Amino acid sequence: MKKNQYILLALLLLCALNVASSQDDSTEAPSGSIQQPATPPAPAYGQEPATPPVSQGPPLTSLDEPALEPNIATRSFLAPDITVAEFADTNASSALGGRRAWNGVTHLQGSLALQRLWSRYETDLQYGVGGTFYNNNVSATQVHHLNFNQRFLWRTGSFQLRDTASYLPDGSFGFGSFGGASLAGVGGFGGSGFGGGVGGIAGFPELGGSSFGGVGNIPRLHNLAMAEIQENFSPRSSVTLAGGYGLLHFTESAPGLIDSRQVNGQAGYNYTISRRSTIGTMYGYRAFSFPSQGGGSFRTHLVHLVYGYQLTGRLSLTLSGGPQLIRFTDPVNGSRHDVSGSGRAMLKYRFSERTSMSFDYHHFTSSGSGFFAGAETDLVRLNAMRQMGRLWTMTADIGYNHNRRLQNSAAGADAVSYNSGYGGLRISRILRRTISAYAFYRYNDLVFSNSVCIAGTSNCGHSSNRNIIGLGLDWHPQPIRID
């Protein structure tokens, strides 16, 4: 699928949502849905119960993703989920080039989410495991994913420890949306607050632990661990300080793909200028290394100006950008540096009580996803949801990224750049209070600037694409209270 086709799909999706949002929205919410009461948190300063004059969203420079509404859960619980799906795939082995043929595939998945609350502590833990079985000679694949977040609170701030880890047969970009780790985006880790897709933290793909595109169903381990401190100097001003480590490791014999390591550090200052608007500034440091290559590391230093606008329940907008300095260390060609820019834009908008959408754009330096030893990456994603009556829900998701090689390497893909993207649609219906059925379609596309051979094998070609269509059932019993 070409770039202009993704743009056309996105425009058609927005038009459809605009028409849908103008319809009557008076029908009650679907039975079986669980809604947590959105109650404002206790004020951090003073004892006045009146509405505070500042935004209740997280600091702009923090790793927490802004939400349309505060969702202050007041209960501790366990939430299990089991999914089974049968679908057809035109390229089950995710091969480059070659003929395409439909193959039957069975996917099983289970997950468990834990939330445990104390007066000043909070623990969130999600674990999912799945297996995919093919009716041809393609080997079965397995998926594991773990999210962990431990928060320590005090009157004027917090300290958080986070870790997200996954074991996947493909790239993590959009993997949990349709046809991947979470076929229906359910089970706690398809579109969770840990990443909007497997492998990231709170909408920050530039922190590492992610890969954009994959070939040959080659297993890979992603991990990203971060620690963050948030401190409020006053009701209007706050600072954040974060650091962490991410890795991408190919666990089986894959001599043509590149392992990577990434060290992160960043500090930011935030100031609320009105009830809805906040400004900030952030400094970030990223260090990339490639142990399988024996050299060729580089570091980046960036400075961002940040602006955020929050209209509770309706609109959330974050804009961030600034210059970036890249310093390359090459044992063969010597050291050099480059000056560029980086930035991101995040928009969440609710057309009505039934229709909402989110849009993300990121321009950043990435590890290269195993294909390159470092890449300049542009990433865009559009997600939309429409509730149709009491029982039906439609979700659409489109993602696209462009990756340009930053330095030469002996391994990886011998190409100047590559593009990858996906588009998917899911329609689900509540059958009973704890059981839902769904149908979905997904298209994946991976295109290199020239023909390449991956992992030192005969898996060669210019592009890889696949169509996936299927049906499934999801069992999600009521959360189990543990307090």
GROMACS .gro file of C-alpha atoms in nm:
model
  483
    1MET     CA    1   0.000   0.000   0.000
    2LYS     CA    2   0.151   0.332  -0.107
    3LYS     CA    3   0.180   0.637   0.112
    4ASN     CA    4  -0.101   0.824  -0.067
    5GLN     CA    5  -0.331   0.524  -0.014
    6TYR     CA    6  -0.278   0.548   0.363
    7ILE     CA    7  -0.356   0.921   0.349
    8LEU     CA    8  -0.676   0.852   0.150
    9LEU     CA    9  -0.784   0.584   0.400
   10ALA     CA   10  -0.730   0.827   0.687
   11LEU     CA   11  -0.937   1.100   0.517
   12LEU     CA   12  -1.221   0.857   0.442
   13LEU     CA   13  -1.217   0.742   0.803
   14LEU     CA   14  -1.244   1.097   0.936
   15CYS     CA   15  -1.533   1.173   0.698
   16ALA     CA   16  -1.718   0.861   0.813
   17LEU     CA   17  -1.671   0.953   1.177
   18ASN     CA   18  -1.795   1.306   1.118
   19VAL     CA   19  -2.116   1.174   0.957
   20ALA     CA   20  -2.161   0.914   1.231
   21SER     CA   21  -2.116   1.166   1.509
   22SER     CA   22  -2.405   1.377   1.378
   23GLN     CA   23  -2.652   1.093   1.437
   24ASP     CA   24  -2.861   1.048   1.751
   25ASP     CA   25  -2.653   0.945   2.053
   26SER     CA   26  -2.929   0.900   2.307
   27THR     CA   27  -2.911   0.521   2.338
   28GLU     CA   28  -2.774   0.387   2.664
   29ALA     CA   29  -2.427   0.232   2.695
   30PRO     CA   30  -2.386  -0.136   2.609
   31SER     CA   31  -2.475  -0.383   2.877
   32GLY     CA   32  -2.175  -0.554   3.023
   33SER     CA   33  -1.947  -0.254   2.988
   34ILE     CA   34  -1.758  -0.149   3.297
   35GLN     CA   35  -1.717   0.219   3.367
   36GLN     CA   36  -1.511   0.356   3.653
   37PRO     CA   37  -1.642   0.674   3.813
   38ALA     CA   38  -1.439   0.978   3.714
   39THR     CA   39  -1.395   1.156   4.046
   40PRO     CA   40  -1.146   1.440   4.086
   41PRO     CA   41  -0.843   1.368   4.305
   42ALA     CA   42  -0.795   1.536   4.637
   43PRO     CA   43  -0.622   1.876   4.602
   44ALA     CA   44  -0.249   1.865   4.666
   45TYR     CA   45  -0.241   2.209   4.822
   46GLY     CA   46  -0.480   2.334   5.087
   47GLN     CA   47  -0.819   2.190   5.180
   48GLU     CA   48  -1.052   2.386   4.952
   49PRO     CA   49  -1.299   2.152   4.778
   50ALA     CA   50  -1.365   2.398   4.497
   51THR     CA   51  -1.264   2.314   4.140
   52PRO     CA   52  -0.891   2.385   4.103
   53PRO     CA   53  -0.794   2.660   3.854
   54VAL     CA   54  -0.546   2.435   3.668
   55SER     CA   55  -0.557   2.125   3.449
   56GLN     CA   56  -0.573   1.786   3.622
   57GLY     CA   57  -0.379   1.612   3.345
   58PRO     CA   58  -0.027   1.473   3.390
   59PRO     CA   59   0.276   1.701   3.332
   60LEU     CA   60   0.346   1.748   2.962
   61THR     CA   61   0.704   1.619   2.993
   62SER     CA   62   0.608   1.308   3.191
   63LEU     CA   63   0.574   0.954   3.057
   64ASP     CA   64   0.200   0.954   3.136
   65GLU     CA   65  -0.022   0.992   2.832
   66PRO     CA   66  -0.289   1.266   2.855
   67ALA     CA   67  -0.647   1.138   2.863
   68LEU     CA   68  -0.974   1.307   2.769
   69GLU     CA   69  -1.105   1.255   3.121
   70PRO     CA   70  -0.947   1.164   3.454
   71ASN     CA   71  -1.007   0.796   3.531
   72ILE     CA   72  -0.944   0.759   3.901
   73ALA     CA   73  -1.008   0.390   3.976
   74THR     CA   74  -1.088   0.334   4.343
   75ARG     CA   75  -1.086  -0.046   4.358
   76SER     CA   76  -0.830  -0.326   4.352
   77PHE     CA   77  -0.912  -0.611   4.115
   78LEU     CA   78  -0.803  -0.902   3.898
   79ALA     CA   79  -0.935  -0.910   3.540
   80PRO     CA   80  -0.890  -1.230   3.331
   81ASP     CA   81  -0.956  -1.256   2.958
   82ILE     CA   82  -0.950  -1.541   2.704
   83THR     CA   83  -0.966  -1.502   2.326
   84VAL     CA   84  -0.993  -1.759   2.047
   85ALA     CA   85  -0.996  -1.669   1.677
   86GLU     CA   86  -0.992  -1.840   1.340
   87PHE     CA   87  -0.867  -1.644   1.042
   88ALA     CA   88  -0.714  -1.664   0.696
   89ASP     CA   89  -0.374  -1.513   0.609
   90THR     CA   90  -0.228  -1.457   0.261
   91ASN     CA   91   0.134  -1.450   0.383
   92ALA     CA   92   0.153  -1.644   0.708
   93SER     CA   93   0.535  -1.671   0.699
   94SER     CA   94   0.575  -1.294   0.644
   95ALA     CA   95   0.807  -1.360   0.349
   96LEU     CA   96   0.950  -1.111   0.101
   97GLY     CA   97   0.836  -1.142  -0.260
   98GLY     CA   98   0.689  -1.470  -0.389
   99ARG     CA   99   0.333  -1.580  -0.452
  100ARG     CA  100   0.054  -1.527  -0.200
  101ALA     CA  101  -0.190  -1.800  -0.093
  102TRP     CA  102  -0.463  -1.808   0.171
  103ASN     CA  103  -0.382  -2.023   0.476
  104GLY     CA  104  -0.600  -2.110   0.773
  105VAL     CA  105  -0.473  -1.994   1.114
  106THR     CA  106  -0.592  -2.052   1.472
  107HIS     CA  107  -0.500  -1.811   1.751
  108LEU     CA  108  -0.546  -1.867   2.126
  109GLN     CA  109  -0.470  -1.607   2.389
  110GLY     CA  110  -0.514  -1.549   2.760
  111SER     CA  111  -0.433  -1.249   2.976
  112LEU     CA  112  -0.460  -1.136   3.336
  113ALA     CA  113  -0.460  -0.778   3.465
  114LEU     CA  114  -0.398  -0.683   3.828
  115GLN     CA  115  -0.457  -0.347   3.992
  116ARG     CA  116  -0.376  -0.307   4.361
  117LEU     CA  117  -0.433   0.024   4.538
  118TRP     CA  118  -0.315   0.152   4.874
  119SER     CA  119  -0.335   0.503   5.018
  120ARG     CA  120   0.004   0.606   4.874
  121TYR     CA  121   0.101   0.315   4.650
  122GLU     CA  122  -0.037   0.167   4.332
  123THR     CA  123   0.061  -0.148   4.141
  124ASP     CA  124  -0.052  -0.230   3.788
  125LEU     CA  125   0.048  -0.560   3.628
  126GLN     CA  126  -0.066  -0.712   3.298
  127TYR     CA  127   0.052  -1.039   3.146
  128GLY     CA  128  -0.066  -1.200   2.825
  129VAL     CA  129   0.035  -1.521   2.649
  130GLY     CA  130  -0.079  -1.650   2.312
  131GLY     CA  131  -0.009  -1.911   2.046
  132THR     CA  132  -0.073  -1.910   1.670
  133PHE     CA  133  -0.108  -2.237   1.477
  134TYR     CA  134  -0.102  -2.274   1.097
  135ASN     CA  135  -0.249  -2.543   0.873
  136ASN     CA  136   0.056  -2.551   0.640
  137ASN     CA  137   0.430  -2.596   0.697
  138VAL     CA  138   0.472  -2.265   0.882
  139SER     CA  139   0.595  -2.322   1.237
  140ALA     CA  140   0.366  -2.226   1.524
  141THR     CA  141   0.453  -1.897   1.694
  142GLN     CA  142   0.405  -1.775   2.048
  143VAL     CA  143   0.351  -1.432   2.200
  144HIS     CA  144   0.429  -1.309   2.552
  145HIS     CA  145   0.373  -0.960   2.683
  146LEU     CA  146   0.421  -0.807   3.027
  147ASN     CA  147   0.344  -0.457   3.155
  148PHE     CA  148   0.439  -0.342   3.504
  149ASN     CA  149   0.391  -0.005   3.674
  150GLN     CA  150   0.465   0.070   4.039
  151ARG     CA  151   0.372   0.417   4.160
  152PHE     CA  152   0.469   0.578   4.493
  153LEU     CA  153   0.274   0.893   4.582
  154TRP     CA  154   0.327   1.183   4.819
  155ARG     CA  155   0.147   1.514   4.862
  156THR     CA  156   0.336   1.704   4.591
  157GLY     CA  157   0.461   1.436   4.357
  158SER     CA  158   0.525   1.074   4.266
  159PHE     CA  159   0.791   0.819   4.176
  160GLN     CA  160   0.721   0.548   3.917
  161LEU     CA  161   0.895   0.231   3.804
  162ARG     CA  162   0.778   0.093   3.470
  163ASP     CA  163   0.869  -0.203   3.256
  164THR     CA  164   0.719  -0.336   2.935
  165ALA     CA  165   0.852  -0.657   2.781
  166SER     CA  166   0.736  -0.867   2.487
  167TYR     CA  167   0.835  -1.174   2.287
  168LEU     CA  168   0.698  -1.143   1.933
  169PRO     CA  169   0.739  -1.304   1.589
  170ASP     CA  170   0.703  -0.970   1.413
  171GLY     CA  171   0.757  -0.598   1.460
  172SER     CA  172   0.571  -0.437   1.749
  173PHE     CA  173   0.424  -0.136   1.565
  174GLY     CA  174   0.048  -0.195   1.565
  175PHE     CA  175   0.096  -0.560   1.657
  176GLY     CA  176  -0.169  -0.555   1.928
  177SER     CA  177  -0.445  -0.402   1.717
  178PHE     CA  178  -0.561  -0.659   1.462
  179GLY     CA  179  -0.419  -0.999   1.380
  180GLY     CA  180  -0.138  -0.977   1.630
  181ALA     CA  181  -0.088  -1.023   2.002
  182SER     CA  182  -0.442  -0.908   2.073
  183LEU     CA  183  -0.656  -0.984   1.770
  184ALA     CA  184  -0.947  -0.773   1.888
  185GLY     CA  185  -0.752  -0.516   2.088
  186VAL     CA  186  -0.880  -0.677   2.407
  187GLY     CA  187  -0.720  -0.858   2.694
  188GLY     CA  188  -0.547  -0.563   2.850
  189PHE     CA  189  -0.250  -0.514   2.620
  190GLY     CA  190  -0.379  -0.437   2.272
  191GLY     CA  191  -0.409  -0.063   2.323
  192SER     CA  192  -0.322  -0.010   2.685
  193GLY     CA  193  -0.186   0.301   2.846
  194PHE     CA  194   0.158   0.143   2.831
  195GLY     CA  195   0.204   0.203   2.462
  196GLY     CA  196  -0.078   0.213   2.214
  197GLY     CA  197   0.058  -0.104   2.067
  198VAL     CA  198   0.307  -0.353   2.201
  199GLY     CA  199   0.652  -0.233   2.297
  200GLY     CA  200   0.634   0.134   2.392
  201ILE     CA  201   0.555   0.344   2.697
  202ALA     CA  202   0.275   0.600   2.694
  203GLY     CA  203   0.301   0.712   2.333
  204PHE     CA  204   0.682   0.752   2.334
  205PRO     CA  205   0.820   0.516   2.064
  206GLU     CA  206   1.144   0.716   2.068
  207LEU     CA  207   1.235   0.563   2.406
  208GLY     CA  208   1.308   0.227   2.241
  209GLY     CA  209   1.197  -0.128   2.311
  210SER     CA  210   1.005  -0.125   1.981
  211SER     CA  211   1.049  -0.233   1.619
  212PHE     CA  212   0.872  -0.113   1.308
  213GLY     CA  213   0.818  -0.398   1.064
  214GLY     CA  214   0.944  -0.755   1.045
  215VAL     CA  215   1.017  -1.033   0.796
  216GLY     CA  216   1.009  -1.410   0.831
  217ASN     CA  217   0.837  -1.449   1.171
  218ILE     CA  218   1.176  -1.424   1.346
  219PRO     CA  219   1.126  -1.418   1.728
  220ARG     CA  220   1.245  -1.104   1.901
  221LEU     CA  221   1.259  -0.983   2.259
  222HIS     CA  222   1.170  -0.620   2.332
  223ASN     CA  223   1.217  -0.466   2.675
  224LEU     CA  224   1.197  -0.110   2.806
  225ALA     CA  225   1.246  -0.020   3.173
  226MET     CA  226   1.201   0.339   3.296
  227ALA     CA  227   1.205   0.524   3.627
  228GLU     CA  228   1.049   0.868   3.667
  229ILE     CA  229   1.008   1.134   3.937
  230GLN     CA  230   0.740   1.404   3.920
  231GLU     CA  231   0.744   1.695   4.166
  232ASN     CA  232   0.504   1.991   4.189
  233PHE     CA  233   0.665   2.316   4.302
  234SER     CA  234   0.323   2.485   4.311
  235PRO     CA  235  -0.026   2.421   4.173
  236ARG     CA  236   0.099   2.563   3.841
  237SER     CA  237   0.459   2.444   3.802
  238SER     CA  238   0.621   2.101   3.808
  239VAL     CA  239   0.937   1.919   3.704
  240THR     CA  240   0.997   1.566   3.577
  241LEU     CA  241   1.312   1.355   3.567
  242ALA     CA  242   1.326   1.014   3.392
  243GLY     CA  243   1.582   0.756   3.286
  244GLY     CA  244   1.581   0.403   3.151
  245TYR     CA  245   1.713   0.128   2.927
  246GLY     CA  246   1.566  -0.047   2.623
  247LEU     CA  247   1.676  -0.341   2.412
  248LEU     CA  248   1.586  -0.534   2.099
  249HIS     CA  249   1.728  -0.888   2.076
  250PHE     CA  250   1.662  -1.154   1.811
  251THR     CA  251   1.651  -1.478   2.011
  252GLU     CA  252   1.707  -1.731   1.730
  253SER     CA  253   1.970  -1.756   1.457
  254ALA     CA  254   1.927  -1.433   1.260
  255PRO     CA  255   2.276  -1.332   1.140
  256GLY     CA  256   2.143  -1.064   0.909
  257LEU     CA  257   1.948  -0.869   1.174
  258ILE     CA  258   2.093  -0.619   1.421
  259ASP     CA  259   2.045  -0.629   1.799
  260SER     CA  260   2.032  -0.288   1.966
  261ARG     CA  261   2.054  -0.124   2.308
  262GLN     CA  262   1.929   0.221   2.406
  263VAL     CA  263   1.995   0.434   2.718
  264ASN     CA  264   1.749   0.718   2.785
  265GLY     CA  265   1.751   1.023   3.007
  266GLN     CA  266   1.532   1.332   3.010
  267ALA     CA  267   1.435   1.626   3.232
  268GLY     CA  268   1.147   1.868   3.189
  269TYR     CA  269   0.976   2.173   3.338
  270ASN     CA  270   0.601   2.244   3.307
  271TYR     CA  271   0.395   2.556   3.374
  272THR     CA  272   0.015   2.587   3.358
  273ILE     CA  273  -0.081   2.922   3.205
  274SER     CA  274  -0.459   2.869   3.222
  275ARG     CA  275  -0.716   2.608   3.313
  276ARG     CA  276  -0.674   2.446   2.970
  277SER     CA  277  -0.325   2.539   2.848
  278THR     CA  278   0.019   2.429   2.966
  279ILE     CA  279   0.368   2.497   2.832
  280GLY     CA  280   0.696   2.324   2.906
  281THR     CA  281   1.052   2.254   2.800
  282MET     CA  282   1.243   1.927   2.793
  283TYR     CA  283   1.600   1.807   2.743
  284GLY     CA  284   1.652   1.449   2.625
  285TYR     CA  285   1.953   1.219   2.586
  286ARG     CA  286   1.959   0.892   2.390
  287ALA     CA  287   2.259   0.658   2.351
  288PHE     CA  288   2.235   0.379   2.089
  289SER     CA  289   2.469   0.080   2.066
  290PHE     CA  290   2.472  -0.235   1.852
  291PRO     CA  291   2.657  -0.519   2.030
  292SER     CA  292   2.634  -0.766   1.741
  293GLN     CA  293   2.811  -0.516   1.515
  294GLY     CA  294   3.111  -0.453   1.742
  295GLY     CA  295   3.088  -0.075   1.707
  296GLY     CA  296   2.910   0.204   1.526
  297SER     CA  297   2.730   0.361   1.822
  298PHE     CA  298   2.581   0.710   1.833
  299ARG     CA  299   2.424   0.953   2.080
  300THR     CA  300   2.159   1.222   2.049
  301HIS     CA  301   2.093   1.539   2.248
  302LEU     CA  302   1.761   1.715   2.195
  303VAL     CA  303   1.572   2.013   2.334
  304HIS     CA  304   1.194   2.043   2.298
  305LEU     CA  305   0.943   2.319   2.358
  306VAL     CA  306   0.609   2.165   2.456
  307TYR     CA  307   0.252   2.295   2.444
  308GLY     CA  308  -0.058   2.119   2.573
  309TYR     CA  309  -0.429   2.203   2.553
  310GLN     CA  310  -0.692   2.007   2.747
  311LEU     CA  311  -1.069   2.038   2.718
  312THR     CA  312  -1.193   1.780   2.967
  313GLY     CA  313  -1.406   1.512   2.807
  314ARG     CA  314  -1.369   1.655   2.457
  315LEU     CA  315  -1.016   1.737   2.339
  316SER     CA  316  -0.653   1.672   2.432
  317LEU     CA  317  -0.368   1.817   2.224
  318THR     CA  318   0.009   1.796   2.280
  319LEU     CA  319   0.271   1.954   2.052
  320SER     CA  320   0.646   1.913   2.107
  321GLY     CA  321   0.952   1.983   1.895
  322GLY     CA  322   1.302   2.125   1.871
  323PRO     CA  323   1.660   2.075   1.747
  324GLN     CA  324   1.859   1.755   1.782
  325LEU     CA  325   2.235   1.692   1.775
  326ILE     CA  326   2.356   1.343   1.672
  327ARG     CA  327   2.717   1.233   1.742
  328PHE     CA  328   2.833   0.916   1.562
  329THR     CA  329   3.124   0.701   1.684
  330ASP     CA  330   3.251   0.476   1.406
  331PRO     CA  331   3.577   0.279   1.465
  332VAL     CA  332   3.636   0.263   1.087
  333ASN     CA  333   3.527   0.600   0.950
  334GLY     CA  334   3.587   0.805   1.264
  335SER     CA  335   3.351   1.035   1.453
  336ARG     CA  336   3.110   1.283   1.299
  337HIS     CA  337   2.802   1.479   1.398
  338ASP     CA  338   2.475   1.586   1.241
  339VAL     CA  339   2.211   1.844   1.333
  340SER     CA  340   1.844   1.775   1.267
  341GLY     CA  341   1.508   1.811   1.436
  342SER     CA  342   1.265   1.593   1.629
  343GLY     CA  343   0.910   1.633   1.750
  344ARG     CA  344   0.568   1.485   1.805
  345ALA     CA  345   0.199   1.576   1.787
  346MET     CA  346  -0.074   1.392   1.978
  347LEU     CA  347  -0.445   1.463   1.940
  348LYS     CA  348  -0.743   1.296   2.105
  349TYR     CA  349  -1.090   1.416   2.014
  350ARG     CA  350  -1.439   1.301   2.110
  351PHE     CA  351  -1.700   1.385   1.845
  352SER     CA  352  -1.981   1.265   2.071
  353GLU     CA  353  -2.043   1.021   2.356
  354ARG     CA  354  -2.028   0.742   2.098
  355THR     CA  355  -1.750   0.848   1.862
  356SER     CA  356  -1.386   0.929   1.937
  357MET     CA  357  -1.050   0.929   1.762
  358SER     CA  358  -0.680   0.971   1.836
  359PHE     CA  359  -0.396   1.081   1.611
  360ASP     CA  360  -0.020   1.058   1.672
  361TYR     CA  361   0.277   1.181   1.469
  362HIS     CA  362   0.641   1.134   1.573
  363HIS     CA  363   0.968   1.234   1.408
  364PHE     CA  364   1.265   1.087   1.596
  365THR     CA  365   1.585   0.883   1.586
  366SER     CA  366   1.532   0.509   1.634
  367SER     CA  367   1.752   0.201   1.664
  368GLY     CA  368   1.662   0.085   1.312
  369SER     CA  369   1.433  -0.209   1.409
  370GLY     CA  370   1.698  -0.471   1.326
  371PHE     CA  371   1.718  -0.363   0.961
  372PHE     CA  372   1.949  -0.060   1.012
  373ALA     CA  373   2.207   0.040   1.274
  374GLY     CA  374   2.009   0.355   1.348
  375ALA     CA  375   1.735   0.529   1.150
  376GLU     CA  376   1.554   0.858   1.116
  377THR     CA  377   1.190   0.760   1.165
  378ASP     CA  378   0.859   0.929   1.084
  379LEU     CA  379   0.559   0.756   1.238
  380VAL     CA  380   0.190   0.835   1.210
  381ARG     CA  381  -0.110   0.652   1.354
  382LEU     CA  382  -0.486   0.716   1.345
  383ASN     CA  383  -0.730   0.522   1.563
  384ALA     CA  384  -1.107   0.570   1.580
  385MET     CA  385  -1.398   0.408   1.765
  386ARG     CA  386  -1.772   0.424   1.700
  387GLN     CA  387  -2.034   0.271   1.930
  388MET     CA  388  -2.339   0.165   1.728
  389GLY     CA  389  -2.635   0.105   1.956
  390ARG     CA  390  -2.622  -0.101   2.275
  391LEU     CA  391  -2.442  -0.406   2.142
  392TRP     CA  392  -2.225  -0.312   1.843
  393THR     CA  393  -1.888  -0.136   1.833
  394MET     CA  394  -1.665  -0.053   1.535
  395THR     CA  395  -1.294   0.024   1.566
  396ALA     CA  396  -1.054   0.130   1.290
  397ASP     CA  397  -0.676   0.165   1.310
  398ILE     CA  398  -0.426   0.291   1.049
  399GLY     CA  399  -0.049   0.324   1.097
  400TYR     CA  400   0.243   0.417   0.871
  401ASN     CA  401   0.615   0.480   0.924
  402HIS     CA  402   0.915   0.576   0.710
  403ASN     CA  403   1.271   0.484   0.815
  404ARG     CA  404   1.589   0.625   0.660
  405ARG     CA  405   1.929   0.465   0.728
  406LEU     CA  406   2.164   0.681   0.940
  407GLN     CA  407   2.491   0.487   0.906
  408ASN     CA  408   2.633   0.196   0.710
  409SER     CA  409   2.656  -0.153   0.863
  410ALA     CA  410   2.759  -0.499   0.747
  411ALA     CA  411   2.439  -0.664   0.870
  412GLY     CA  412   2.075  -0.568   0.833
  413ALA     CA  413   1.900  -0.471   0.511
  414ASP     CA  414   2.112  -0.333   0.227
  415ALA     CA  415   1.870  -0.050   0.151
  416VAL     CA  416   1.860   0.327   0.187
  417SER     CA  417   1.517   0.329   0.351
  418TYR     CA  418   1.202   0.127   0.408
  419ASN     CA  419   0.833   0.193   0.476
  420SER     CA  420   0.590  -0.016   0.676
  421GLY     CA  421   0.225   0.026   0.751
  422TYR     CA  422  -0.103  -0.139   0.838
  423GLY     CA  423  -0.474  -0.073   0.825
  424GLY     CA  424  -0.747  -0.260   1.006
  425LEU     CA  425  -1.116  -0.266   1.089
  426ARG     CA  426  -1.292  -0.459   1.367
  427ILE     CA  427  -1.665  -0.492   1.437
  428SER     CA  428  -1.768  -0.652   1.766
  429ARG     CA  429  -2.100  -0.749   1.922
  430ILE     CA  430  -2.186  -0.830   2.283
  431LEU     CA  431  -2.350  -1.175   2.295
  432ARG     CA  432  -2.380  -1.203   2.670
  433ARG     CA  433  -2.258  -0.995   2.960
  434THR     CA  434  -1.917  -1.161   2.957
  435ILE     CA  435  -1.889  -1.285   2.596
  436SER     CA  436  -1.830  -1.086   2.277
  437ALA     CA  437  -1.792  -1.192   1.914
  438TYR     CA  438  -1.598  -0.998   1.655
  439ALA     CA  439  -1.495  -0.993   1.290
  440PHE     CA  440  -1.186  -0.816   1.165
  441TYR     CA  441  -0.977  -0.736   0.859
  442ARG     CA  442  -0.614  -0.620   0.853
  443TYR     CA  443  -0.366  -0.529   0.579
  444ASN     CA  444   0.013  -0.519   0.642
  445ASP     CA  445   0.271  -0.373   0.404
  446LEU     CA  446   0.653  -0.355   0.415
  447VAL     CA  447   0.849  -0.199   0.125
  448PHE     CA  448   1.228  -0.148   0.095
  449SER     CA  449   1.389   0.109  -0.134
  450ASN     CA  450   1.549  -0.180  -0.327
  451SER     CA  451   1.550  -0.561  -0.325
  452VAL     CA  452   1.712  -0.705  -0.009
  453CYS     CA  453   1.791  -1.043   0.149
  454ILE     CA  454   1.712  -1.080   0.521
  455ALA     CA  455   1.900  -1.284   0.783
  456GLY     CA  456   2.151  -1.429   0.539
  457THR     CA  457   1.888  -1.657   0.382
  458SER     CA  458   1.706  -1.684   0.051
  459ASN     CA  459   1.425  -1.466   0.189
  460CYS     CA  460   1.482  -1.193  -0.069
  461GLY     CA  461   1.264  -0.936  -0.235
  462HIS     CA  462   1.149  -0.577  -0.251
  463SER     CA  463   0.831  -0.594  -0.044
  464SER     CA  464   0.615  -0.805   0.183
  465ASN     CA  465   0.241  -0.768   0.228
  466ARG     CA  466  -0.038  -0.974   0.380
  467ASN     CA  467  -0.416  -0.970   0.415
  468ILE     CA  468  -0.576  -1.114   0.729
  469ILE     CA  469  -0.949  -1.170   0.778
  470GLY     CA  470  -1.116  -1.362   1.060
  471LEU     CA  471  -1.374  -1.422   1.332
  472GLY     CA  472  -1.329  -1.465   1.705
  473LEU     CA  473  -1.482  -1.495   2.050
  474ASP     CA  474  -1.369  -1.312   2.364
  475TRP     CA  475  -1.457  -1.414   2.720
  476HIS     CA  476  -1.406  -1.137   2.975
  477PRO     CA  477  -1.564  -1.216   3.314
  478GLN     CA  478  -1.639  -0.946   3.565
  479PRO     CA  479  -1.327  -0.817   3.745
  480ILE     CA  480  -1.257  -0.994   4.075
  481ARG     CA  481  -1.247  -0.760   4.374
  482ILE     CA  482  -0.941  -0.813   4.593
  483ASP     CA  483  -0.978  -0.535   4.850
   0.00000   0.00000   0.00000
